[in-house]
Coordinates of C-alpha atoms in Angstrom, one line a residue:
M1 CA -84.3 72.4 201.4
A2 CA -83.9 74.6 204.5
V3 CA -81.2 73.9 207.1
P4 CA -82.8 72.2 210.1
E5 CA -83.1 74.3 213.3
R6 CA -82.0 71.4 215.5
Q7 CA -80.3 68.1 215.2
I8 CA -80.7 65.2 217.7
L9 CA -77.5 63.1 217.6
V10 CA -78.1 59.6 218.9
C11 CA -75.1 57.4 219.5
V12 CA -75.7 53.9 218.0
N13 CA -72.2 52.6 218.7
E14 CA -72.0 48.9 219.4
R15 CA -69.4 47.0 221.4
D16 CA -69.2 43.4 222.3
P17 CA -71.2 42.9 225.5
S18 CA -68.0 41.7 227.2
A19 CA -66.2 45.0 226.5
S20 CA -64.9 47.1 229.4
R21 CA -67.4 49.9 228.7
P22 CA -71.1 49.8 227.8
S23 CA -72.3 50.8 224.4
C24 CA -75.4 52.8 223.4
R25 CA -76.7 50.2 220.9
N26 CA -76.7 47.5 223.6
E27 CA -78.7 50.0 225.8
G28 CA -81.4 50.4 223.1
S29 CA -80.3 53.4 221.2
R30 CA -81.4 52.1 217.8
K31 CA -85.0 51.8 219.1
L32 CA -84.6 55.3 220.7
K33 CA -83.5 56.8 217.3
D34 CA -86.4 55.2 215.5
E35 CA -88.9 56.4 218.1
L36 CA -87.5 60.0 218.0
K37 CA -87.7 60.1 214.2
E38 CA -91.4 59.0 214.3
L39 CA -92.3 61.4 217.0
V40 CA -90.5 64.3 215.3
K41 CA -92.5 63.6 212.2
D42 CA -95.8 63.2 214.1
A43 CA -95.2 66.5 215.9
G44 CA -94.9 68.3 212.5
L45 CA -91.2 69.0 213.0
K46 CA -89.9 67.1 210.0
G47 CA -87.5 69.3 208.1
R48 CA -87.0 71.6 211.2
V49 CA -85.5 68.8 213.4
R50 CA -83.2 66.0 212.1
V51 CA -82.5 62.8 214.0
L52 CA -79.1 61.5 213.2
E53 CA -77.1 58.5 214.1
T54 CA -73.5 58.9 215.4
S55 CA -70.8 56.6 216.3
C56 CA -69.3 56.8 219.8
M57 CA -69.7 60.1 221.6
D58 CA -67.3 59.0 224.4
Q59 CA -70.0 59.1 227.1
C60 CA -70.3 55.3 227.3
E61 CA -71.0 55.1 231.0
H62 CA -74.1 57.2 230.4
A63 CA -75.4 54.9 227.6
A64 CA -77.7 55.4 225.9
V65 CA -76.9 59.0 225.1
C66 CA -78.2 61.7 222.7
A67 CA -77.5 65.3 222.3
I68 CA -79.6 68.1 220.9
Y69 CA -77.8 70.9 218.9
P70 CA -77.5 73.8 218.7
D71 CA -78.8 73.7 222.2
N72 CA -75.8 71.7 223.5
V73 CA -78.1 69.6 225.7
W74 CA -76.9 66.1 226.4
Y75 CA -79.2 63.4 227.8
S76 CA -78.1 60.2 229.6
F77 CA -79.6 56.8 230.2
V78 CA -82.2 57.5 227.5
K79 CA -84.7 54.8 226.6
A80 CA -87.2 54.7 223.7
K81 CA -90.0 55.4 226.2
D82 CA -88.3 58.8 227.0
A83 CA -88.5 60.0 223.4
E84 CA -92.1 61.4 223.7
E85 CA -91.1 63.5 226.7
I86 CA -88.0 64.8 224.8
V87 CA -90.1 65.8 221.8
Q88 CA -92.9 67.3 223.8
E89 CA -90.9 69.1 226.5
H90 CA -87.6 70.0 224.8
L91 CA -88.4 70.4 221.2
L92 CA -92.0 71.8 221.4
N93 CA -91.8 73.6 224.7
N94 CA -88.1 74.5 224.9
R95 CA -87.8 72.9 228.4
P96 CA -85.0 70.3 228.7
V97 CA -86.0 67.1 230.5
E98 CA -84.2 67.6 233.8
R99 CA -84.2 63.9 234.9
L100 CA -82.4 62.9 231.7
L101 CA -79.8 65.6 231.7
H102 CA -76.2 64.4 231.5
D103 CA -75.1 66.6 234.4
N104 CA -78.1 65.7 236.6
P105 CA -76.5 64.5 239.9
A106 CA -78.3 61.2 239.8
N107 CA -77.1 60.5 236.3
L108 CA -73.5 61.5 237.1
A109 CA -73.6 59.2 240.2
H110 CA -75.1 56.3 238.1
A111 CA -72.4 56.7 235.5
E112 CA -69.7 56.8 238.1
R113 CA -71.0 53.5 239.6
R114 CA -70.9 51.9 236.1
A115 CA -67.3 53.1 235.6
V116 CA -66.1 51.7 238.9
K117 CA -67.9 48.4 238.3
R118 CA -66.1 47.9 235.0
D119 CA -62.6 48.8 236.4

Protein backbone atom coordinates (compact mmCIF):
# COMPACT_ATOMS: atom_id res chain seq x y z
CA MET A 1 0.00 0.00 0.00
CA ALA A 2 1.29 3.45 -0.92
CA VAL A 3 2.06 6.13 1.63
CA PRO A 4 -0.74 8.74 1.68
CA GLU A 5 -0.04 12.16 0.18
CA ARG A 6 -1.82 13.95 3.02
CA GLN A 7 -3.12 13.29 6.50
CA ILE A 8 -5.95 15.15 8.18
CA LEU A 9 -5.40 15.08 11.93
CA VAL A 10 -8.61 15.64 13.86
CA CYS A 11 -8.40 16.19 17.60
CA VAL A 12 -10.98 14.09 19.42
CA ASN A 13 -9.76 14.83 22.94
CA GLU A 14 -12.54 15.00 25.51
CA ARG A 15 -12.56 16.88 28.80
CA ASP A 16 -15.25 17.16 31.38
CA PRO A 17 -17.55 20.01 30.35
CA SER A 18 -16.64 21.80 33.59
CA ALA A 19 -12.90 21.78 32.73
CA SER A 20 -11.05 25.09 32.48
CA ARG A 21 -10.47 24.64 28.73
CA PRO A 22 -12.85 23.48 26.00
CA SER A 23 -12.30 20.16 24.27
CA CYS A 24 -12.63 19.25 20.63
CA ARG A 25 -14.90 16.25 21.16
CA ASN A 26 -17.35 18.42 23.09
CA GLU A 27 -17.30 20.77 20.07
CA GLY A 28 -18.28 18.02 17.61
CA SER A 29 -14.93 16.70 16.40
CA ARG A 30 -16.05 13.06 16.32
CA LYS A 31 -18.80 13.96 13.84
CA LEU A 32 -16.30 16.11 11.90
CA LYS A 33 -13.87 13.18 11.59
CA ASP A 34 -16.61 10.83 10.41
CA GLU A 35 -17.82 13.36 7.84
CA LEU A 36 -14.29 13.99 6.55
CA LYS A 37 -13.68 10.24 6.15
CA GLU A 38 -16.87 9.81 4.16
CA LEU A 39 -16.21 12.82 1.93
CA VAL A 40 -12.60 11.80 1.29
CA LYS A 41 -13.87 8.41 0.15
CA ASP A 42 -16.64 9.96 -2.00
CA ALA A 43 -14.09 12.29 -3.64
CA GLY A 44 -11.98 9.32 -4.71
CA LEU A 45 -9.15 10.28 -2.37
CA LYS A 46 -9.15 7.12 -0.26
CA GLY A 47 -5.57 5.86 -0.02
CA ARG A 48 -4.20 9.28 -0.99
CA VAL A 49 -5.62 11.10 2.06
CA ARG A 50 -5.91 9.61 5.56
CA VAL A 51 -8.22 11.02 8.21
CA LEU A 52 -6.73 10.29 11.62
CA GLU A 53 -7.83 10.87 15.21
CA THR A 54 -5.42 12.53 17.58
CA SER A 55 -5.47 13.30 21.25
CA CYS A 56 -5.02 16.88 22.42
CA MET A 57 -3.22 19.16 19.96
CA ASP A 58 -3.01 21.94 22.62
CA GLN A 59 -5.16 24.39 20.68
CA CYS A 60 -8.18 23.94 22.92
CA GLU A 61 -9.49 27.50 22.72
CA HIS A 62 -9.79 26.91 18.94
CA ALA A 63 -11.86 23.72 19.34
CA ALA A 64 -12.64 21.86 17.26
CA VAL A 65 -9.32 21.78 15.42
CA CYS A 66 -7.84 19.78 12.60
CA ALA A 67 -4.56 20.02 10.72
CA ILE A 68 -3.62 18.90 7.24
CA TYR A 69 -0.13 17.55 6.66
CA PRO A 70 2.29 17.86 5.00
CA ASP A 71 0.65 21.22 4.17
CA ASN A 72 0.94 22.37 7.82
CA VAL A 73 -2.47 24.04 7.55
CA TRP A 74 -4.40 24.26 10.80
CA TYR A 75 -8.13 24.91 10.97
CA SER A 76 -10.07 26.30 13.94
CA PHE A 77 -13.69 26.13 15.08
CA VAL A 78 -14.40 23.44 12.49
CA LYS A 79 -17.82 21.81 12.38
CA ALA A 80 -18.97 18.74 10.44
CA LYS A 81 -20.79 21.07 8.02
CA ASP A 82 -17.37 22.53 7.06
CA ALA A 83 -15.95 19.16 5.98
CA GLU A 84 -17.30 19.37 2.43
CA GLU A 85 -15.66 22.75 1.88
CA ILE A 86 -12.33 21.47 3.24
CA VAL A 87 -12.37 18.46 0.93
CA GLN A 88 -13.51 20.42 -2.11
CA GLU A 89 -11.38 23.52 -1.69
CA HIS A 90 -8.28 22.34 0.14
CA LEU A 91 -7.86 18.72 -0.89
CA LEU A 92 -9.19 18.86 -4.44
CA ASN A 93 -8.32 22.44 -5.44
CA ASN A 94 -5.28 23.16 -3.20
CA ARG A 95 -6.90 26.29 -1.75
CA PRO A 96 -7.04 26.42 2.06
CA VAL A 97 -10.36 27.55 3.48
CA GLU A 98 -9.46 31.06 4.63
CA ARG A 99 -12.34 31.56 7.08
CA LEU A 100 -11.33 28.44 9.02
CA LEU A 101 -7.59 29.06 9.16
CA HIS A 102 -6.12 28.99 12.64
CA ASP A 103 -4.34 32.32 12.11
CA ASN A 104 -7.37 34.05 10.59
CA PRO A 105 -7.73 37.23 12.71
CA ALA A 106 -11.37 36.49 13.51
CA ASN A 107 -10.47 33.01 14.77
CA LEU A 108 -7.57 34.32 16.84
CA ALA A 109 -9.87 36.90 18.43
CA HIS A 110 -12.54 34.29 19.13
CA ALA A 111 -9.98 31.99 20.76
CA GLU A 112 -8.68 34.88 22.87
CA ARG A 113 -12.20 35.63 24.10
CA ARG A 114 -12.65 31.97 25.03
CA ALA A 115 -9.36 31.94 26.94
CA VAL A 116 -10.22 35.09 28.89
CA LYS A 117 -13.71 33.82 29.70
CA ARG A 118 -12.26 30.68 31.31
CA ASP A 119 -9.58 32.46 33.38
